[in-house]
Every structure is written in structure tokens, then in C-alpha cells.
């Protein structure tokens, strides 16, 4: 990203606070003028005292000089203190406000992106998080540097240079010649660091993702005792990062030394030149200190130049991916404007093909299906057949490559996405529980629900009694619940939402036998006048379905009722069903039940 583009992007966030910028800049400019006072005072004091000494006069005659410099210096420090307070406070305020707005804007925007954005490998959660965090950090620093520091920095430097020229042309010229050399050293330093910085940014993203996935899979890591293996993987990254960080330090220290030498060289030249001018009677002795202090005022702000240049480069690197994330409008979830008053729930899937964004090959091929309201439709197939993917398409999480999905005769593309999802209840194999209480988690299904409605939903999900036995009842942290109880929360959420369409993706997978039976009864109770699509590896749930679609390697290979499908000799359904039955050891179960 070019600097111009970066500033254009960031200006949108600075504009609401432009008065803060003006105020801080004005204060800083006044501050840069007061910074020159010391040089004046020192020259005045040295010259006046030297003249008194020459005239063999003492303290009594010099008292007024001390009084004048005391008043001026203390007055100046008081003004500086007030200016610095205002400058720092308003500067920080601007930085904090912009950083807050950037964070809020990116999170609001990213949530509007389609699911495909989050499932591409470049946008894994750890990478995304680092990109956003670092982007905000470097951008807000840049705002501070660019809008608050740069102008006063140059102003202070220019004022000091003008004063040097005014006092003596040749000394001013020395000061002026040193500036571009210093400038060159600063920009070369920053340019040399560019590639390494980008490298560090990428490594940081990968590292964060690595740490996140360690925490996510800590149980698996421990059970396989692969702590050392995982630590070694992290060590590899750490070593690469260390190498890149050390490289930046080496370059920095080398150039810092060079810049310090350039500066000190300037001081030496100024001392020699001013001493010569004093000795040849062209200057008073006070001018030596005067020029050295002014020269310091010229180089001190320029010394900061490298920091600002660094921040600018950082911001250029991090902001590129930050603004790519913030402005990825092509990723915004597509939505039509069809908002029916009532959804019946009749899906027609016509010749649908679908490929995941990161994949080369399609996951679904030529899918044709009718899903009828008031009926239970089961999707059966081996792992990886594409059942969950099909549900993802029905929920409009992804859009087919080819073909069409109609709901009540209208293409899903034409539906307002929020309206569509308000009419769908989704219970997954593993449902997300938010940090918060049981009550808050169930209420996620309907934020306006009363406590009585929440309790009713929990009762239907056979969870109410269990919640009451928890130490804080509905106010207990939901994170403390078992996997099965968390699953019931998801089912309770669905009852609370009360949608006409329900997708169940192995909803009882993590429930115990008793709960499974209870939930099955509840699910049976709500199937009236709803469209239910269920993915399950449980025989009982499949047998009860009105229509079964059998999937194999992304295709629908058979469909019909249980009886119809089981009669197809050598059929896929039959082989899956028989394998399920055998795995249950039915003979022994029957024998036990009969005993
Ligand atoms: P299971 O019964 O194990 O849940 P499934 O029939 O529901 O399996 P899907 O989850 O739909 O199968 O997966 C179908 C195929 O799509 C698999 O090969 C899987 O690897 C692939 N797949 C699933 N999600 C993604 C994704 N986000 N990106 C790329 N490929 C994916």
C-alpha cells in the first residue's frame, strides 16, 4: 500500500477528531518555539557575565542578570509544562479514539463476511487476530506520529536553523549540511529494514495461529504426550522470529552509531567554527553555546525521524493486510431483499454443484432433492460424503457454483439473508457455548425471551432439572457444563427460536442414552408443521424419517423411505444400515432384552 493510499484510508478515522489534531498541533508548535528559549538565555547570560568580568565587576552588578534569566527560564518551564500536558493528553486521546474506532469498525465489518472468508487458510483465527491487533497498534501509532509529531518536529528544526543562520551564515550552513546526511542515514536504515519487517509480520501471524491451535487441542496433545513435538514446532518459529528480530537490531544499532557520529561530527565542526569566529572577534563567546544548543534543537527532532519512518513502514506493512481485511467488500455476505411474512419450508435443490474456496475439486455434484414441510428428511452417508456441506448451502453459508436452491419456490439468493436465518434452527454436532451464564446462552435463541420462556425451552430440552441442581442455577457459567449438557443448551436455544425449519447435524452425538431418548421425544414433538433435515448415524433417528437421501462422495445415490431403500439389494443404504445394525450387536441386545 502506498503512503497516499494509507493516509486516505486512515483519514476517514481521524476526520471525526480533526479539532483534536488542530489543538494538539497548535500546542506542539508553541512548544517547539519555547524549546529555543534556552539557547537565547544561555547566550545572553554568558555574554553579559563575560562583559561584567572584563569590566572587573562582580555579583552586585550582575544580580539583575541572574534575576532576568531566572524569571525567563522558570516562566518558560511553566509554559512548557502546561503545553506538554495538553499536547500529550490530546495526542493520546486522538490515538486512543482512533484505535477504538478502528477496532470497532473492523469487528463490525468482518462479521458481515460470508463463511468462506473465515474458512480460507489465510484467515485462520490466529492469523486474523494478529493482523487486526498489529494493524490497529501500528496505525494508531502512525496517527500519533503523522498528525501530531511530524509537523512540530520539522517546525522546531526549521526555527532552530533559521536562528542559526540569523546569528551567523556559515554556522547555519554547517547545520543545514548535516541535516540531509542525517536524513539519508535515517531513510537508508528504514529501507534496509523493510523486508525483515514484512517477514516478522508473517512469522508473528503464524506463531499466533500455532499458539491458538495448541490451546485448542491441548487435550489431544496431552493424550498423545506430544508436548515436546509441539514445543519443537513452536521453537522453529521462535528461532526464525529471533533471527529476524536480531537482524533488525543489528541494522538499527549500526545506523544508530552512524547517525550519532554524524551528529557529533556536526557538533565538533560547529565548536571549531564558532571558536574561530570568537577568536577572530566576529562573535561573542556566548555564541559558542548558543549555536551548540541550536544545533541540538535541529538534530533532536530529526533524531525522531527514524522512529516515525519506522512506524510509517510498520504501518504500511501491517495496514496493508488490515485494510485488506477491513475493506474486503467482495466478502460481504450476499443478500437479496425477499422477506416473506411466513416461510413454509419447502426446499427444491436443482442440479447443485459446490466447491469449497480452498479446494480444487467440488464437494457436491449434481444434487437434486425435494425437502418437504412437515416431514423429516434424513441425510445418510459415510463420513466426508458431503452431508454437512449440503446443510451449509441450505443455510446460505455458502453459495453453489452451479444449480439453484429454491425455498417455497423462490431462489435462496433472492432471500434477505437475515430473514432466511431467522426461520432456520441449526443444531450441530458440537455447538458453541459463549462465555456467560446458562441463561444468557439459552437466550441466544431469542434475546427478548422472558425467564419463563427460557425455562420452558430448557424443559423441552430436558435440561431444566439439571440446571436447577447447579450451584447458581441459570446463573451458572455455561462453560462448566458437560458436553451433553452443552448440547442440550443448543437444543433449548432452538426451541426458544421456534423456527419453521430445523437442521439437525448429529444433534444427539454427545448425549447419553437417556438424554438421546428424551431429546428424540422432544424433536418428534416439534416436527409438526416444520421442515426437519437430520443428519445422523443413529438407526432410530433414520428409520423414523419420512424421506431418506443417501449420499456418497458428494452425490445423492439413492432416496426413498427406509423400507424402500432397505429392499435394494447391494444398495448403499442397505450396506450402511446393516453395518450400523451389526455394530449395535443386535442379537446380543435382543437376547438381553428377552431374558
Ligand atoms: P461427517 O459425517 O464426517 O460429518 P459429512 O458427510 O458431513 O461428514 P462434510 O463435512 O460435508 O461431510 O465434508 C465433505 C467434504 O468437504 C470432506 O471431504 C471435507 O474434507 C470437505 N470440507 C468440509 N469443510 C470444508 C472446508 N471448510 N473447506 C474445505 N473443505 C471442506
Coordinates of C-alpha atoms and ligand atoms in Angstrom, one line a residue:
X1 CA 0.0 0.0 0.0
X2 CA 1.3 3.4 -0.9
X3 CA 1.6 6.1 1.7
X4 CA -1.0 8.2 0.0
X5 CA -3.5 5.3 0.0
X6 CA -2.7 4.6 3.6
X7 CA -3.3 8.2 4.7
X8 CA -6.5 8.3 2.7
X9 CA -7.7 5.2 4.5
X10 CA -6.7 6.4 7.9
X11 CA -8.0 9.9 7.4
X12 CA -11.6 8.5 7.4
X13 CA -10.9 7.6 11.1
X14 CA -9.1 10.8 12.0
X15 CA -11.6 13.2 10.4
X16 CA -14.1 13.0 13.3
X17 CA -11.4 14.2 15.6
X18 CA -9.8 16.9 13.4
X19 CA -10.2 19.6 16.1
X20 CA -8.2 17.4 18.4
X21 CA -5.5 17.3 15.7
X22 CA -5.6 21.1 15.3
X23 CA -5.5 21.7 19.1
X24 CA -2.6 19.3 19.6
X25 CA -0.7 20.6 16.7
X26 CA -1.0 24.2 17.9
X27 CA 0.2 23.3 21.3
X28 CA 3.1 21.4 19.9
X29 CA 4.1 24.2 17.7
X30 CA 4.1 26.7 20.6
X31 CA 6.2 24.1 22.5
X32 CA 8.7 23.9 19.7
X33 CA 9.2 27.7 19.8
X34 CA 9.7 27.7 23.6
X35 CA 12.3 25.0 23.1
X36 CA 14.6 27.6 21.6
X37 CA 14.5 29.9 24.6
X38 CA 17.3 28.1 26.5
X39 CA 19.8 28.9 23.7
X40 CA 18.9 32.6 23.8
X41 CA 19.1 32.8 27.6
X42 CA 22.5 31.0 27.6
X43 CA 24.0 33.3 25.1
X44 CA 22.6 36.3 26.9
X45 CA 23.9 35.1 30.3
X46 CA 27.4 34.2 29.0
X47 CA 27.9 37.4 27.1
X48 CA 26.6 39.6 29.9
X49 CA 28.7 37.8 32.5
X50 CA 31.8 37.9 30.3
X51 CA 31.3 41.7 29.8
X52 CA 31.0 42.2 33.6
X53 CA 34.1 40.1 34.2
X54 CA 36.0 42.1 31.6
X55 CA 35.0 45.3 33.3
X56 CA 36.1 43.8 36.7
X57 CA 32.6 44.0 38.1
X58 CA 31.1 41.3 40.4
X59 CA 27.9 39.8 41.8
X60 CA 26.3 43.1 42.9
X61 CA 26.3 44.5 39.4
X62 CA 25.3 41.1 37.9
X63 CA 22.4 40.4 40.2
X64 CA 19.9 41.7 37.6
X65 CA 21.2 39.2 35.0
X66 CA 20.5 36.3 37.4
X67 CA 17.1 37.7 38.1
X68 CA 16.2 38.1 34.4
X69 CA 17.3 34.6 33.4
X70 CA 15.6 33.0 36.5
X71 CA 12.3 34.7 35.6
X72 CA 12.6 33.8 31.9
X73 CA 13.7 30.2 32.5
X74 CA 11.1 29.4 35.2
X75 CA 8.4 31.2 33.1
X76 CA 9.4 29.1 30.1
X77 CA 9.3 25.9 32.1
X78 CA 5.9 26.7 33.4
X79 CA 4.5 27.4 29.9
X80 CA 6.2 24.2 28.6
X81 CA 4.7 22.1 31.4
X82 CA 1.2 23.3 30.5
X83 CA 1.9 22.8 26.8
X84 CA 3.3 19.3 27.3
X85 CA 0.3 18.3 29.5
X86 CA -2.2 19.4 26.8
X87 CA -0.1 18.1 24.0
X88 CA 0.3 14.6 25.5
X89 CA -3.3 14.4 26.7
X90 CA -4.9 15.4 23.4
X91 CA -2.3 13.4 21.4
X92 CA -3.0 10.3 23.4
X93 CA -6.8 11.0 23.2
X94 CA -6.6 11.1 19.5
X95 CA -4.5 7.9 19.3
X96 CA -6.9 6.0 21.7
X97 CA -10.1 7.2 20.0
X98 CA -8.8 6.3 16.5
X99 CA -7.6 2.9 17.8
X100 CA -11.1 2.3 19.4
X101 CA -12.9 3.2 16.2
X102 CA -10.6 1.1 14.0
X103 CA -11.2 -1.9 16.3
X104 CA -14.9 -1.5 16.3
X105 CA -15.1 -0.9 12.6
X106 CA -13.1 -4.0 11.7
X107 CA -15.0 -6.3 14.0
X108 CA -18.4 -5.0 12.8
X109 CA -17.3 -5.3 9.2
X110 CA -15.7 -8.8 9.5
X111 CA -18.9 -10.2 11.0
X112 CA -20.7 -9.3 7.8
X113 CA -18.4 -11.5 5.7
X114 CA -19.5 -14.8 4.3
X115 CA -18.4 -18.0 5.9
X116 CA -16.0 -18.7 3.1
X117 CA -13.8 -15.8 4.3
X118 CA -13.2 -17.4 7.6
X119 CA -12.6 -20.9 6.3
X120 CA -9.8 -20.0 3.9
X121 CA -6.4 -20.9 5.3
X122 CA -5.1 -17.3 5.1
X123 CA -7.8 -16.2 7.5
X124 CA -7.4 -18.7 10.3
X125 CA -8.5 -17.1 13.6
X126 CA -4.9 -16.7 15.0
X127 CA -3.7 -15.0 11.8
X128 CA -6.7 -12.8 11.6
X129 CA -6.4 -11.8 15.2
X130 CA -2.7 -10.9 14.9
X131 CA -3.4 -9.0 11.7
X132 CA -6.2 -7.0 13.3
X133 CA -4.3 -6.4 16.6
X134 CA -1.0 -5.4 14.9
X135 CA -2.8 -3.3 12.3
X136 CA -4.6 -1.3 14.9
X137 CA -1.5 -0.9 17.0
X138 CA 0.7 0.3 14.2
X139 CA -2.0 2.5 12.6
X140 CA -2.8 4.3 15.9
X141 CA 0.9 4.9 16.4
X142 CA 1.2 6.3 12.9
X143 CA -1.8 8.6 13.6
X144 CA 0.1 10.0 16.6
X145 CA 3.4 10.3 14.7
X146 CA 2.0 11.7 11.5
X147 CA -0.7 14.0 12.7
X148 CA 0.9 15.1 16.0
X149 CA 4.7 14.7 15.8
X150 CA 5.9 15.3 12.3
X151 CA 4.9 18.9 11.8
X152 CA 6.2 20.3 15.1
X153 CA 9.3 18.2 14.6
X154 CA 10.1 20.0 11.3
X155 CA 8.9 23.3 12.7
X156 CA 11.2 23.1 15.6
X157 CA 14.1 22.1 13.4
X158 CA 13.4 24.9 10.9
X159 CA 13.1 27.5 13.6
X160 CA 16.4 26.5 15.1
X161 CA 18.1 26.5 11.7
X162 CA 16.7 30.0 10.8
X163 CA 18.1 31.2 14.2
X164 CA 21.5 29.7 13.4
X165 CA 21.6 31.4 10.0
X166 CA 20.4 34.7 11.6
X167 CA 23.3 34.6 14.0
X168 CA 25.9 33.6 11.5
X169 CA 25.6 32.4 7.9
X170 CA 28.5 29.9 8.0
X171 CA 27.4 28.2 11.2
X172 CA 23.9 28.0 9.8
X173 CA 25.3 26.4 6.6
X174 CA 27.1 23.7 8.7
X175 CA 23.8 22.9 10.4
X176 CA 22.0 22.8 7.1
X177 CA 24.6 20.4 5.5
X178 CA 24.4 17.9 8.4
X179 CA 20.5 17.6 8.1
X180 CA 20.4 15.8 4.7
X181 CA 23.2 13.5 5.6
X182 CA 21.3 12.6 8.8
X183 CA 18.1 12.3 6.7
X184 CA 19.8 9.9 4.3
X185 CA 21.1 7.7 7.1
X186 CA 17.6 7.5 8.6
X187 CA 15.9 6.6 5.3
X188 CA 18.5 4.0 4.4
X189 CA 18.1 2.4 7.8
X190 CA 14.3 2.2 7.4
X191 CA 14.6 0.9 3.8
X192 CA 17.0 -1.8 4.9
X193 CA 14.5 -3.0 7.5
X194 CA 11.5 -3.1 5.2
X195 CA 11.8 -6.8 4.0
X196 CA 12.7 -8.0 7.5
X197 CA 9.7 -6.3 9.0
X198 CA 7.4 -8.0 6.5
X199 CA 9.0 -11.3 7.4
X200 CA 8.5 -10.6 11.1
X201 CA 4.8 -9.8 10.5
X202 CA 4.2 -13.1 8.7
X203 CA 6.1 -15.0 11.3
X204 CA 4.1 -13.4 14.1
X205 CA 0.8 -14.4 12.4
X206 CA 1.9 -18.0 12.0
X207 CA 3.1 -18.0 15.6
X208 CA -0.2 -16.7 17.0
X209 CA -2.1 -19.3 15.0
X210 CA 0.3 -22.0 16.3
X211 CA -0.3 -20.9 20.0
X212 CA -4.0 -20.8 19.5
X213 CA -4.2 -24.3 18.0
X214 CA -2.1 -25.6 20.9
X215 CA -4.6 -24.3 23.4
X216 CA -7.5 -25.6 21.2
X217 CA -6.0 -29.1 21.1
X218 CA -4.4 -29.3 24.5
X219 CA -6.3 -32.4 25.4
X220 CA -5.3 -34.3 22.3
X221 CA -1.7 -33.1 22.7
X222 CA -1.6 -34.4 26.2
X223 CA -3.2 -37.6 25.4
X224 CA -0.6 -38.3 22.7
X225 CA 2.1 -36.9 25.0
X226 CA 3.2 -34.8 22.1
X227 CA 4.1 -31.7 24.2
X228 CA 7.7 -32.0 23.1
X229 CA 6.8 -32.3 19.4
X230 CA 4.5 -29.3 19.6
X231 CA 7.2 -27.3 21.5
X232 CA 9.7 -28.2 18.8
X233 CA 7.4 -26.8 16.2
X234 CA 7.0 -23.6 18.1
X235 CA 10.7 -23.4 18.7
X236 CA 11.4 -23.5 14.9
X237 CA 9.1 -20.5 14.6
X238 CA 10.6 -18.7 17.6
X239 CA 14.1 -19.2 16.1
X240 CA 13.1 -17.8 12.8
X241 CA 11.5 -14.8 14.6
X242 CA 14.5 -14.3 16.8
X243 CA 16.8 -14.3 13.7
X244 CA 14.6 -11.7 12.0
X245 CA 14.4 -9.6 15.2
X246 CA 18.2 -9.8 15.7
X247 CA 18.7 -8.7 12.1
X248 CA 16.6 -5.6 12.7
X249 CA 18.6 -4.9 15.9
X250 CA 21.9 -5.3 14.1
X251 CA 20.8 -2.8 11.4
X252 CA 19.4 -0.4 13.9
X253 CA 22.5 -0.4 16.1
X254 CA 24.8 0.1 13.1
X255 CA 22.8 3.0 11.8
X256 CA 22.3 4.5 15.3
X257 CA 26.1 4.6 15.7
X258 CA 26.4 6.2 12.2
X259 CA 23.8 8.8 13.0
X260 CA 25.4 9.6 16.4
X261 CA 28.7 10.0 14.6
X262 CA 27.2 12.4 12.0
X263 CA 25.6 14.4 14.8
X264 CA 28.8 14.6 16.9
X265 CA 30.8 15.4 13.8
X266 CA 28.4 18.4 13.3
X267 CA 28.9 19.5 16.9
X268 CA 32.7 19.3 16.5
X269 CA 32.6 21.4 13.3
X270 CA 30.3 24.0 15.0
X271 CA 32.6 24.2 18.0
X272 CA 35.7 24.7 15.8
X273 CA 33.9 27.2 13.6
X274 CA 32.3 29.2 16.4
X275 CA 35.6 29.2 18.4
X276 CA 37.4 30.5 15.3
X277 CA 34.8 33.2 14.8
X278 CA 35.0 34.2 18.5
X279 CA 38.8 34.3 18.4
X280 CA 38.8 36.4 15.3
X281 CA 36.4 38.8 17.0
X282 CA 33.4 38.1 14.7
X283 CA 31.3 36.6 17.5
X284 CA 30.8 36.9 21.2
X285 CA 31.8 33.9 23.5
X286 CA 28.2 33.3 24.3
X287 CA 27.6 32.4 20.7
X288 CA 29.5 29.1 21.0
X289 CA 26.9 27.6 23.5
X290 CA 24.1 29.3 21.6
X291 CA 25.0 27.5 18.4
X292 CA 25.6 24.2 20.0
X293 CA 22.2 24.3 21.7
X294 CA 20.5 25.4 18.5
X295 CA 22.2 22.6 16.6
X296 CA 21.0 20.2 19.2
X297 CA 17.5 21.6 18.5
X298 CA 18.0 21.0 14.8
X299 CA 19.1 17.4 15.2
X300 CA 17.0 16.3 18.2
X301 CA 13.7 16.3 16.2
X302 CA 15.4 14.7 13.3
X303 CA 16.7 12.0 15.5
X304 CA 13.0 11.2 16.0
X305 CA 12.6 10.9 12.2
X306 CA 13.9 7.4 12.2
X307 CA 11.2 6.4 14.8
X308 CA 8.5 8.0 12.7
X309 CA 9.9 6.5 9.5
X310 CA 9.9 3.1 11.2
X311 CA 6.4 3.5 12.4
X312 CA 5.4 4.5 8.9
X313 CA 6.9 1.4 7.5
X314 CA 5.3 -0.8 10.1
X315 CA 2.0 0.9 9.4
X316 CA 2.5 0.4 5.7
X317 CA 3.1 -3.3 6.2
X318 CA 0.5 -4.1 8.8
X319 CA -2.1 -1.7 7.5
X320 CA -2.0 -3.4 4.1
X321 CA -3.4 -6.6 5.4
X322 CA -5.5 -4.7 8.0
X323 CA -7.3 -2.6 5.4
X324 CA -7.5 -5.6 3.1
X325 CA -9.5 -7.2 5.9
X326 CA -11.5 -4.1 6.6
X327 CA -12.3 -3.3 3.0
X328 CA -12.9 -6.8 1.7
X329 CA -16.3 -5.8 0.4
X330 CA -16.3 -8.7 -2.0
X331 CA -16.5 -10.9 1.1
X332 CA -19.7 -9.4 2.4
X333 CA -22.4 -12.0 2.7
X334 CA -24.7 -11.7 -0.3
X335 CA -28.3 -10.9 0.5
X336 CA -31.5 -10.4 -1.6
X337 CA -34.4 -8.4 -0.4
X338 CA -37.2 -11.0 -0.3
X339 CA -38.7 -11.1 3.2
X340 CA -41.7 -13.4 3.2
X341 CA -44.2 -13.0 6.1
X342 CA -44.3 -16.7 6.5
X343 CA -41.9 -19.5 5.4
X344 CA -43.4 -22.9 4.7
X345 CA -40.1 -24.6 4.4
X346 CA -40.2 -26.4 1.0
X347 CA -36.7 -26.7 -0.4
X348 CA -36.1 -27.7 -4.0
X349 CA -32.4 -28.3 -4.8
X350 CA -31.8 -28.4 -8.5
X351 CA -28.6 -29.7 -10.1
X352 CA -26.3 -28.1 -7.5
X353 CA -22.5 -28.3 -7.6
X354 CA -20.3 -26.8 -4.9
X355 CA -16.6 -26.4 -4.3
X356 CA -15.0 -25.1 -1.1
X357 CA -12.9 -22.0 -1.6
X358 CA -9.6 -23.7 -0.8
X359 CA -10.4 -26.9 -2.7
X360 CA -9.6 -27.7 -6.3
X361 CA -12.3 -30.4 -6.6
X362 CA -16.1 -30.0 -6.0
X363 CA -17.5 -31.4 -2.8
X364 CA -21.1 -31.7 -4.1
X365 CA -22.1 -32.9 -7.6
X366 CA -25.4 -32.7 -9.3
X367 CA -27.5 -32.6 -6.2
X368 CA -31.3 -32.9 -6.8
X369 CA -33.6 -33.0 -3.8
X370 CA -37.0 -32.1 -2.5
X371 CA -37.3 -31.3 1.2
X372 CA -41.0 -31.1 2.2
X373 CA -42.5 -29.2 5.1
X374 CA -44.0 -31.2 8.0
X375 CA -41.7 -34.1 7.1
X376 CA -38.4 -35.4 8.4
X377 CA -35.7 -35.7 5.8
X378 CA -32.6 -37.7 6.8
X379 CA -29.3 -37.4 5.1
X380 CA -27.3 -40.6 5.3
X381 CA -23.8 -41.4 4.2
X382 CA -20.3 -42.2 5.3
X383 CA -18.0 -39.6 6.8
X384 CA -17.0 -37.0 4.3
X385 CA -19.9 -37.7 1.9
X386 CA -21.0 -34.1 2.0
X387 CA -24.0 -34.1 4.3
X388 CA -22.9 -31.1 6.5
X389 CA -21.9 -29.2 3.3
X390 CA -25.4 -29.6 2.0
X391 CA -26.8 -28.1 5.2
X392 CA -24.3 -25.3 4.8
X393 CA -25.8 -24.5 1.4
X394 CA -29.4 -24.7 2.7
X395 CA -28.4 -22.2 5.4
X396 CA -26.8 -20.0 2.7
X397 CA -23.5 -20.1 4.5
X398 CA -22.1 -20.9 1.0
X399 CA -23.4 -20.3 -2.4
X400 CA -23.5 -23.2 -5.0
X401 CA -21.1 -23.0 -8.0
X402 CA -23.8 -24.2 -10.3
X403 CA -27.5 -25.0 -10.0
X404 CA -30.2 -23.5 -7.8
X405 CA -31.8 -23.9 -4.4
X406 CA -35.4 -22.7 -4.0
X407 CA -37.3 -22.2 -0.8
X408 CA -41.0 -22.1 -1.3
X409 CA -40.4 -21.5 -5.0
X410 CA -38.0 -18.5 -4.5
X411 CA -34.3 -18.8 -5.1
X412 CA -32.3 -18.6 -1.8
X413 CA -30.2 -15.9 -3.5
X414 CA -33.2 -13.7 -3.5
X415 CA -33.9 -14.1 0.2
X416 CA -32.9 -11.5 2.7
X417 CA -30.2 -13.5 4.5
X418 CA -31.2 -12.4 8.0
X419 CA -34.9 -13.3 7.3
X420 CA -33.9 -16.7 6.0
X421 CA -31.8 -17.5 9.0
X422 CA -34.4 -16.2 11.4
X423 CA -36.5 -19.0 10.0
X424 CA -33.9 -21.7 10.5
X425 CA -32.8 -23.5 13.6
X426 CA -29.5 -25.2 13.5
X427 CA -28.2 -27.7 16.0
X428 CA -24.8 -29.0 15.2
X429 CA -22.7 -31.9 16.3
X430 CA -20.6 -29.5 18.5
X431 CA -22.3 -26.3 19.4
X432 CA -20.6 -23.3 20.5
X433 CA -21.1 -22.1 24.1
X434 CA -20.3 -18.5 24.7
X435 CA -18.6 -17.4 27.9
X436 CA -21.5 -16.3 30.1
X437 CA -24.3 -17.9 32.1
X438 CA -26.6 -20.7 31.2
X439 CA -29.4 -18.2 30.9
X440 CA -27.5 -15.9 28.5
X441 CA -26.5 -18.9 26.4
X442 CA -30.1 -20.2 26.0
X443 CA -31.4 -16.7 25.4
X444 CA -29.1 -16.5 22.4
X445 CA -32.0 -18.2 20.6
X446 CA -34.2 -15.2 21.3
X447 CA -32.7 -12.2 23.2
X448 CA -36.2 -10.9 24.1
X449 CA -37.3 -14.1 25.7
X450 CA -38.6 -13.9 29.3
X451 CA -37.2 -16.1 32.0
X452 CA -40.4 -18.3 31.9
X453 CA -39.9 -18.8 28.1
X454 CA -36.2 -19.8 28.7
X455 CA -37.2 -22.2 31.4
X456 CA -39.9 -23.7 29.1
X457 CA -37.3 -24.2 26.4
X458 CA -34.9 -25.8 28.8
X459 CA -37.7 -28.1 30.0
X460 CA -38.4 -29.2 26.4
X461 CA -34.7 -29.9 26.0
X462 CA -34.8 -32.0 29.3
X463 CA -32.2 -29.6 30.8
X464 CA -34.3 -27.6 33.3
X465 CA -33.9 -30.1 36.2
X466 CA -30.2 -30.4 35.6
X467 CA -29.8 -26.6 35.6
X468 CA -31.7 -26.3 38.9
X469 CA -29.2 -28.7 40.5
X470 CA -26.3 -26.5 39.5
X471 CA -24.9 -24.2 42.3
X472 CA -26.2 -21.0 40.8
X473 CA -29.0 -22.4 38.7
X474 CA -29.5 -20.5 35.5
X475 CA -26.7 -18.1 36.5
X476 CA -24.0 -20.8 36.5
X477 CA -21.3 -20.3 33.9
X478 CA -22.2 -22.4 30.8
X479 CA -18.6 -23.3 30.4
X480 CA -18.9 -25.6 33.5
X481 CA -21.5 -27.8 31.8
X482 CA -20.6 -31.2 30.4
X483 CA -20.5 -31.8 26.6
X484 CA -24.0 -33.4 26.7
X485 CA -25.4 -30.5 28.7
X486 CA -23.9 -28.0 26.4
X487 CA -25.6 -29.9 23.5
X488 CA -28.9 -29.6 25.3
X489 CA -28.4 -25.8 25.6
X490 CA -28.1 -25.7 21.8
X491 CA -31.4 -27.6 21.5
X492 CA -33.0 -25.3 24.1
X493 CA -31.9 -22.3 22.0
X494 CA -33.6 -23.9 19.0
X495 CA -36.9 -24.4 21.0
X496 CA -36.7 -20.7 22.0
X497 CA -36.2 -19.6 18.5
X498 CA -39.1 -21.8 17.3
X499 CA -38.3 -21.7 13.6
X500 CA -40.3 -23.4 10.9
X501 CA -37.2 -25.1 9.5
X502 CA -34.9 -27.2 11.6
X503 CA -31.5 -28.6 10.6
X504 CA -30.0 -31.2 13.0
X505 CA -26.5 -32.2 12.2
X506 CA -25.9 -35.2 14.5
X507 CA -27.7 -33.4 17.4
X508 CA -27.5 -36.3 19.9
X509 CA -23.9 -37.2 19.1
X510 CA -22.6 -36.2 22.5
X511 CA -25.7 -37.2 24.6
X512 CA -26.0 -40.1 26.9
X513 CA -28.6 -42.8 26.0
X514 CA -31.3 -41.4 28.4
X515 CA -30.8 -37.9 27.1
X516 CA -30.9 -39.1 23.5
X517 CA -34.2 -40.8 24.1
X518 CA -35.6 -37.7 25.8
X519 CA -34.3 -35.4 23.0
X520 CA -35.7 -37.7 20.4
X521 CA -39.1 -37.4 22.0
X522 CA -38.8 -33.6 22.0
X523 CA -37.7 -33.5 18.5
X524 CA -40.6 -35.7 17.4
X525 CA -42.9 -33.4 19.2
X526 CA -41.8 -30.3 17.3
X527 CA -41.7 -31.9 13.9
X528 CA -45.3 -31.0 13.2
X529 CA -45.6 -28.3 10.5
X530 CA -41.9 -27.9 10.3
X531 CA -39.3 -28.8 7.8
X532 CA -36.7 -31.1 9.6
X533 CA -33.5 -32.2 8.0
X534 CA -31.5 -34.5 10.1
X535 CA -28.0 -35.9 9.7
X536 CA -27.5 -38.9 12.0
X537 CA -25.6 -42.0 12.4
X538 CA -28.3 -43.3 14.7
X539 CA -30.5 -46.0 13.3
X540 CA -33.5 -45.0 15.4
X541 CA -33.5 -41.4 14.0
X542 CA -33.0 -42.6 10.4
X543 CA -35.8 -45.2 10.5
X544 CA -38.3 -42.7 11.7
X545 CA -37.7 -40.3 8.8
X546 CA -40.2 -39.7 6.1
X547 CA -37.6 -39.5 3.4
X548 CA -34.0 -40.6 3.3
X549 CA -31.4 -39.3 0.9
X550 CA -28.2 -41.3 0.7
X551 CA -25.0 -39.5 -0.2
X552 CA -21.8 -41.0 -1.4
X553 CA -18.7 -38.9 -2.4
X554 CA -20.7 -35.8 -2.9
X555 CA -23.6 -37.3 -4.8
X556 CA -27.1 -38.4 -4.0
X557 CA -27.1 -42.1 -4.9
X558 CA -30.4 -43.3 -3.5
X559 CA -33.5 -41.8 -2.0
X560 CA -36.8 -43.2 -0.6
X561 CA -38.2 -44.4 2.7
X562 CA -36.4 -46.8 4.9
X563 CA -38.4 -49.8 3.7
X564 CA -37.9 -48.9 0.1
X565 CA -34.2 -48.3 0.4
X566 CA -33.5 -51.4 2.5
X567 CA -35.1 -53.6 -0.1
X568 CA -32.5 -52.5 -2.7
X569 CA -30.1 -55.5 -2.7
X570 CA -26.5 -54.3 -2.8
X571 CA -27.6 -50.7 -2.3
X572 CA -25.6 -48.2 -0.4
X573 CA -28.2 -47.5 2.2
X574 CA -28.6 -51.2 2.9
X575 CA -24.9 -51.7 3.4
X576 CA -24.7 -48.7 5.7
X577 CA -27.8 -49.7 7.6
X578 CA -26.7 -53.3 8.0
X579 CA -23.2 -52.2 9.2
X580 CA -24.9 -49.9 11.8
X581 CA -27.1 -52.6 13.0
X582 CA -24.2 -55.1 13.2
X583 CA -22.2 -52.6 15.2
X584 CA -25.0 -52.4 17.7
X585 CA -24.7 -56.2 18.3
X586 CA -28.4 -56.5 17.9
X587 CA -28.5 -60.3 18.6
X588 CA -27.0 -59.9 22.0
X589 CA -29.1 -56.9 22.8
X590 CA -32.3 -58.7 21.8
X591 CA -31.2 -61.7 23.8
X592 CA -30.6 -59.5 26.9
X593 CA -33.9 -57.7 26.5
X594 CA -35.7 -61.1 26.3
X595 CA -34.0 -62.5 29.3
Ligands
LIG1 P1 -19.3 -36.3 8.6 O1 -20.4 -37.4 8.7 O2 -18.0 -36.9 9.0 O3 -19.7 -35.1 9.4 P2 -20.1 -35.1 6.1 O4 -20.8 -36.1 5.2 O5 -20.9 -34.2 6.8 O6 -19.1 -35.9 7.1 P3 -18.8 -32.8 5.1 O7 -18.4 -32.2 6.4 O8 -19.9 -32.2 4.3 O9 -19.0 -34.3 5.2 O10 -17.4 -32.8 4.2 C1 -17.4 -33.1 2.8 C2 -16.1 -32.9 2.3 O11 -15.8 -31.5 2.2 C3 -14.9 -33.5 3.1 O12 -14.0 -34.1 2.2 C4 -14.3 -32.4 3.8 O13 -12.9 -32.6 3.9 C5 -14.6 -31.2 2.8 N1 -14.7 -29.9 3.6 C6 -15.6 -29.7 4.6 N2 -15.5 -28.4 5.1 C7 -14.5 -27.8 4.3 C8 -14.0 -26.5 4.3 N3 -14.4 -25.5 5.1 N4 -13.0 -26.3 3.4 C9 -12.6 -27.2 2.5 N5 -13.1 -28.5 2.5 C10 -14.1 -28.8 3.4

